[in-house]
Amino acid sequence: MNFELIQQAFPLLLLGAGVTIEITAVSVAIGLIIGLIIGILRIGQIRVLRIIATIYADCIRGTPLLVQIFLIYFALPMISGHRVDPFLAAVTACGINSGAYVSEIIRAGIQSIDIGQMEAGRSLGLTWWQTMYHIILPQALRNILPPLGNEFIAMLKDSSLVSVIGFEELTRRGQLIIAQTYGSFEIWLTVAFLYLVMTLAISRLVSFLERRK
Ligand code: ARG
């Protein structure tokens, strides 16, 4: 085991870890917005929107994230004629993907609230949207937070897939350092350790937030 190599590579890998956190945070933020909309549409009263939202969630969850990344980075430029920036491609692919998973979390969270809550709101004269916003969503949030934390962790690990388009996050940095130093064992071990530290930190943060609410 070459400790000197680890010592030299560590600062570079740490930078990569920062980039990984960045892609993950942006992707989950995009996913949260998409997921909230799609999730509500999936249980909404408008049939066309319900169908569209369901097709979105099915298509995205039914195809590999890796293929979606390839589609956005390599196939999209062929029809649009413009090169896609790797960071933009990475967060778009991961964000669209995360949106489908978040929509499922939102849908399940809302459906976990007793139907009587909606009926009570409606009978008080609130509209469907008012009841959803003021009564259902605040209660659903409690059930949504833990799986949302899991999605964050899953996305952090799955963001390693964007290394295939050459975007320099943690995994790609590892590959590049190994290409120069041949230190597979040391570098992959350090990469794994950094992922572990990040996922543990997120899960601790989520349980802290859960206990506080
Ligand atoms: N592993 C699955 C895939 O390749 C899911 C990837 C996305 N993960 C996520 N948490 N949004 O499609």
Short mmCIF file of C-alpha atoms and ligand atoms in Angstrom, two decimals:
data_model
loop_
_atom_site.label_atom_id
_atom_site.label_comp_id
_atom_site.label_asym_id
_atom_site.label_seq_id
_atom_site.Cartn_x
_atom_site.Cartn_y
_atom_site.Cartn_z
CA MET A 1 0.00 0.00 0.00
CA ASN A 2 1.50 3.29 -1.13
CA PHE A 3 0.52 5.88 1.46
CA GLU A 4 2.48 8.58 -0.24
CA LEU A 5 0.32 8.22 -3.34
CA ILE A 6 -2.83 8.55 -1.25
CA GLN A 7 -1.40 11.62 0.40
CA GLN A 8 -0.61 13.20 -2.95
CA ALA A 9 -3.92 12.30 -4.56
CA PHE A 10 -6.10 13.23 -1.60
CA PRO A 11 -6.44 16.98 -2.26
CA LEU A 12 -7.36 16.30 -5.91
CA LEU A 13 -9.90 13.68 -4.93
CA LEU A 14 -11.32 16.03 -2.33
CA LEU A 15 -11.91 18.59 -5.08
CA GLY A 16 -13.66 15.85 -7.04
CA ALA A 17 -15.83 15.09 -4.01
CA GLY A 18 -16.80 18.76 -3.90
CA VAL A 19 -17.89 18.56 -7.54
CA THR A 20 -19.85 15.38 -6.75
CA ILE A 21 -21.70 17.21 -3.97
CA GLU A 22 -22.36 20.07 -6.36
CA ILE A 23 -23.91 17.88 -9.10
CA THR A 24 -25.92 15.98 -6.51
CA ALA A 25 -27.29 19.11 -4.84
CA VAL A 26 -28.27 20.74 -8.15
CA SER A 27 -29.75 17.48 -9.47
CA VAL A 28 -31.80 16.85 -6.37
CA ALA A 29 -33.00 20.47 -6.39
CA ILE A 30 -34.16 20.05 -10.01
CA GLY A 31 -35.58 16.65 -9.09
CA LEU A 32 -37.47 18.14 -6.17
CA ILE A 33 -39.19 20.73 -8.34
CA ILE A 34 -40.04 18.23 -11.11
CA GLY A 35 -40.98 15.56 -8.58
CA LEU A 36 -43.33 17.81 -6.67
CA ILE A 37 -45.16 18.81 -9.83
CA ILE A 38 -45.26 15.31 -11.33
CA GLY A 39 -46.13 13.72 -7.99
CA ILE A 40 -49.12 16.01 -7.45
CA LEU A 41 -50.26 15.64 -11.08
CA ARG A 42 -50.15 11.87 -10.71
CA ILE A 43 -52.85 11.96 -8.09
CA GLY A 44 -54.61 15.08 -9.38
CA GLN A 45 -58.06 15.23 -10.86
CA ILE A 46 -57.09 16.10 -14.43
CA ARG A 47 -56.94 12.86 -16.38
CA VAL A 48 -54.65 13.95 -19.27
CA LEU A 49 -52.06 15.39 -16.89
CA ARG A 50 -52.30 12.30 -14.73
CA ILE A 51 -51.53 10.12 -17.74
CA ILE A 52 -48.64 12.31 -18.92
CA ALA A 53 -47.12 12.38 -15.42
CA THR A 54 -47.40 8.62 -15.11
CA ILE A 55 -45.77 8.06 -18.51
CA TYR A 56 -42.90 10.35 -17.47
CA ALA A 57 -42.29 8.47 -14.24
CA ASP A 58 -42.55 5.08 -15.95
CA CYS A 59 -40.21 5.94 -18.82
CA ILE A 60 -37.55 7.47 -16.60
CA ARG A 61 -37.62 4.77 -13.96
CA GLY A 62 -37.80 2.07 -16.63
CA THR A 63 -34.57 3.03 -18.38
CA PRO A 64 -31.03 3.15 -16.96
CA LEU A 65 -29.65 6.51 -15.83
CA LEU A 66 -26.49 5.66 -17.77
CA VAL A 67 -28.46 5.48 -21.04
CA GLN A 68 -30.26 8.75 -20.19
CA ILE A 69 -26.90 10.46 -19.71
CA PHE A 70 -25.72 9.16 -23.10
CA LEU A 71 -28.96 10.33 -24.71
CA ILE A 72 -28.63 13.86 -23.37
CA TYR A 73 -24.90 14.24 -23.93
CA PHE A 74 -24.42 12.43 -27.25
CA ALA A 75 -27.81 12.08 -28.94
CA LEU A 76 -29.36 15.47 -28.18
CA PRO A 77 -26.56 17.46 -29.89
CA MET A 78 -27.13 15.42 -33.06
CA ILE A 79 -30.66 16.73 -33.43
CA SER A 80 -30.13 20.21 -31.97
CA GLY A 81 -26.76 20.82 -33.61
CA HIS A 82 -25.29 22.28 -30.41
CA ARG A 83 -22.70 20.75 -28.12
CA VAL A 84 -23.99 20.22 -24.59
CA ASP A 85 -21.83 21.37 -21.71
CA PRO A 86 -20.87 18.31 -19.58
CA PHE A 87 -22.03 19.91 -16.33
CA LEU A 88 -25.35 20.90 -17.87
CA ALA A 89 -25.79 17.44 -19.38
CA ALA A 90 -24.92 15.83 -16.05
CA VAL A 91 -27.36 17.81 -13.91
CA THR A 92 -30.08 17.68 -16.57
CA ALA A 93 -29.88 13.89 -16.83
CA CYS A 94 -29.61 13.39 -13.07
CA GLY A 95 -32.27 16.03 -12.33
CA ILE A 96 -34.80 14.58 -14.78
CA ASN A 97 -34.04 11.13 -13.41
CA SER A 98 -34.32 12.19 -9.79
CA GLY A 99 -37.63 13.93 -10.58
CA ALA A 100 -39.23 10.61 -11.45
CA TYR A 101 -38.08 9.01 -8.20
CA VAL A 102 -39.07 12.04 -6.14
CA SER A 103 -42.53 12.05 -7.76
CA GLU A 104 -43.02 8.53 -6.47
CA ILE A 105 -41.97 9.66 -2.97
CA ILE A 106 -44.32 12.65 -3.08
CA ARG A 107 -47.20 10.55 -4.40
CA ALA A 108 -46.75 7.93 -1.70
CA GLY A 109 -46.37 10.62 0.97
CA ILE A 110 -49.58 12.36 -0.04
CA GLN A 111 -51.50 9.11 -0.32
CA SER A 112 -50.39 8.18 3.19
CA ILE A 113 -52.57 11.00 4.49
CA ASP A 114 -56.13 9.93 5.29
CA ILE A 115 -58.61 10.75 2.52
CA GLY A 116 -60.85 12.28 5.21
CA GLN A 117 -58.44 15.24 5.39
CA MET A 118 -59.20 16.17 1.80
CA GLU A 119 -62.92 15.66 2.34
CA ALA A 120 -62.81 17.83 5.48
CA GLY A 121 -60.99 20.62 3.61
CA ARG A 122 -63.39 20.46 0.70
CA SER A 123 -66.45 20.50 2.92
CA LEU A 124 -65.08 23.64 4.61
CA GLY A 125 -65.18 25.31 1.22
CA LEU A 126 -61.47 25.08 0.32
CA THR A 127 -60.58 24.17 -3.25
CA TRP A 128 -58.64 20.98 -4.09
CA TRP A 129 -55.40 22.98 -4.42
CA GLN A 130 -55.98 24.96 -1.20
CA THR A 131 -56.61 21.76 0.73
CA MET A 132 -53.54 20.17 -0.85
CA TYR A 133 -51.33 23.13 0.01
CA HIS A 134 -52.58 24.04 3.48
CA ILE A 135 -53.69 20.70 4.90
CA ILE A 136 -52.34 17.67 3.05
CA LEU A 137 -48.77 18.71 2.11
CA PRO A 138 -47.69 19.89 5.59
CA GLN A 139 -48.72 16.54 7.04
CA ALA A 140 -47.28 14.56 4.14
CA LEU A 141 -43.91 16.27 4.60
CA ARG A 142 -43.32 14.21 7.73
CA ASN A 143 -43.55 10.98 5.73
CA ILE A 144 -41.68 12.40 2.77
CA LEU A 145 -38.50 13.52 4.52
CA PRO A 146 -36.89 10.11 5.23
CA PRO A 147 -37.27 8.67 1.69
CA LEU A 148 -36.15 12.03 0.32
CA GLY A 149 -32.94 11.63 2.32
CA ASN A 150 -32.51 8.20 0.77
CA GLU A 151 -32.97 9.67 -2.69
CA PHE A 152 -30.24 12.22 -1.93
CA ILE A 153 -27.87 9.43 -0.91
CA ALA A 154 -28.81 7.30 -3.93
CA MET A 155 -28.26 10.25 -6.26
CA LEU A 156 -24.89 11.02 -4.70
CA LYS A 157 -23.70 7.51 -5.48
CA ASP A 158 -25.37 7.32 -8.90
CA SER A 159 -23.79 10.63 -9.88
CA SER A 160 -20.61 8.59 -10.38
CA LEU A 161 -22.22 7.55 -13.69
CA VAL A 162 -21.58 10.99 -15.17
CA SER A 163 -17.88 10.13 -15.18
CA VAL A 164 -18.64 8.38 -18.51
CA ILE A 165 -19.09 11.72 -20.28
CA GLY A 166 -15.77 12.89 -18.94
CA PHE A 167 -17.18 15.16 -16.31
CA GLU A 168 -14.60 15.47 -13.55
CA GLU A 169 -16.39 14.46 -10.42
CA LEU A 170 -14.94 12.12 -7.81
CA THR A 171 -14.99 8.88 -9.83
CA ARG A 172 -13.57 10.49 -12.97
CA ARG A 173 -10.82 12.13 -10.92
CA GLY A 174 -9.96 8.71 -9.55
CA GLN A 175 -9.75 7.24 -13.05
CA LEU A 176 -7.53 10.07 -14.25
CA ILE A 177 -5.14 9.77 -11.32
CA ILE A 178 -4.91 6.01 -11.82
CA ALA A 179 -4.14 6.54 -15.51
CA GLN A 180 -1.04 8.45 -14.43
CA THR A 181 0.03 6.55 -11.34
CA TYR A 182 -1.31 2.99 -11.81
CA GLY A 183 -2.30 3.03 -8.16
CA SER A 184 -5.68 1.32 -8.63
CA PHE A 185 -5.89 -0.14 -5.18
CA GLU A 186 -5.00 2.99 -3.23
CA ILE A 187 -7.06 5.36 -5.36
CA TRP A 188 -10.27 3.33 -5.58
CA LEU A 189 -10.07 2.68 -1.85
CA THR A 190 -9.77 6.42 -1.19
CA VAL A 191 -12.60 7.18 -3.62
CA ALA A 192 -14.83 4.65 -1.86
CA PHE A 193 -13.90 6.13 1.51
CA LEU A 194 -14.84 9.64 0.36
CA TYR A 195 -18.23 8.44 -0.94
CA LEU A 196 -18.79 6.68 2.36
CA VAL A 197 -18.00 9.80 4.37
CA MET A 198 -20.44 11.83 2.27
CA THR A 199 -23.31 9.34 2.43
CA LEU A 200 -22.85 8.86 6.18
CA ALA A 201 -22.89 12.61 6.69
CA ILE A 202 -26.15 12.94 4.75
CA SER A 203 -27.86 10.10 6.59
CA ARG A 204 -26.83 11.58 9.96
CA LEU A 205 -28.15 14.97 8.86
CA VAL A 206 -31.45 13.45 7.79
CA SER A 207 -31.96 11.60 11.07
CA PHE A 208 -31.13 14.80 12.93
CA LEU A 209 -33.78 16.69 10.94
CA GLU A 210 -36.26 13.87 11.52
CA ARG A 211 -35.81 14.02 15.27
CA ARG A 212 -36.21 17.80 15.31
CA LYS A 213 -39.51 18.13 13.49
N1 ARG B 1 -29.77 2.78 -10.61
C1 ARG B 1 -30.95 3.27 -11.26
C2 ARG B 1 -30.70 3.46 -12.75
O1 ARG B 1 -29.65 3.21 -13.24
C3 ARG B 1 -31.40 4.53 -10.63
C4 ARG B 1 -30.51 5.68 -10.90
C5 ARG B 1 -31.05 6.98 -10.41
N2 ARG B 1 -31.09 7.05 -9.00
C6 ARG B 1 -31.76 7.97 -8.35
N3 ARG B 1 -31.72 7.95 -7.07
N4 ARG B 1 -32.46 8.89 -8.94
O2 ARG B 1 -31.59 3.82 -13.47
#
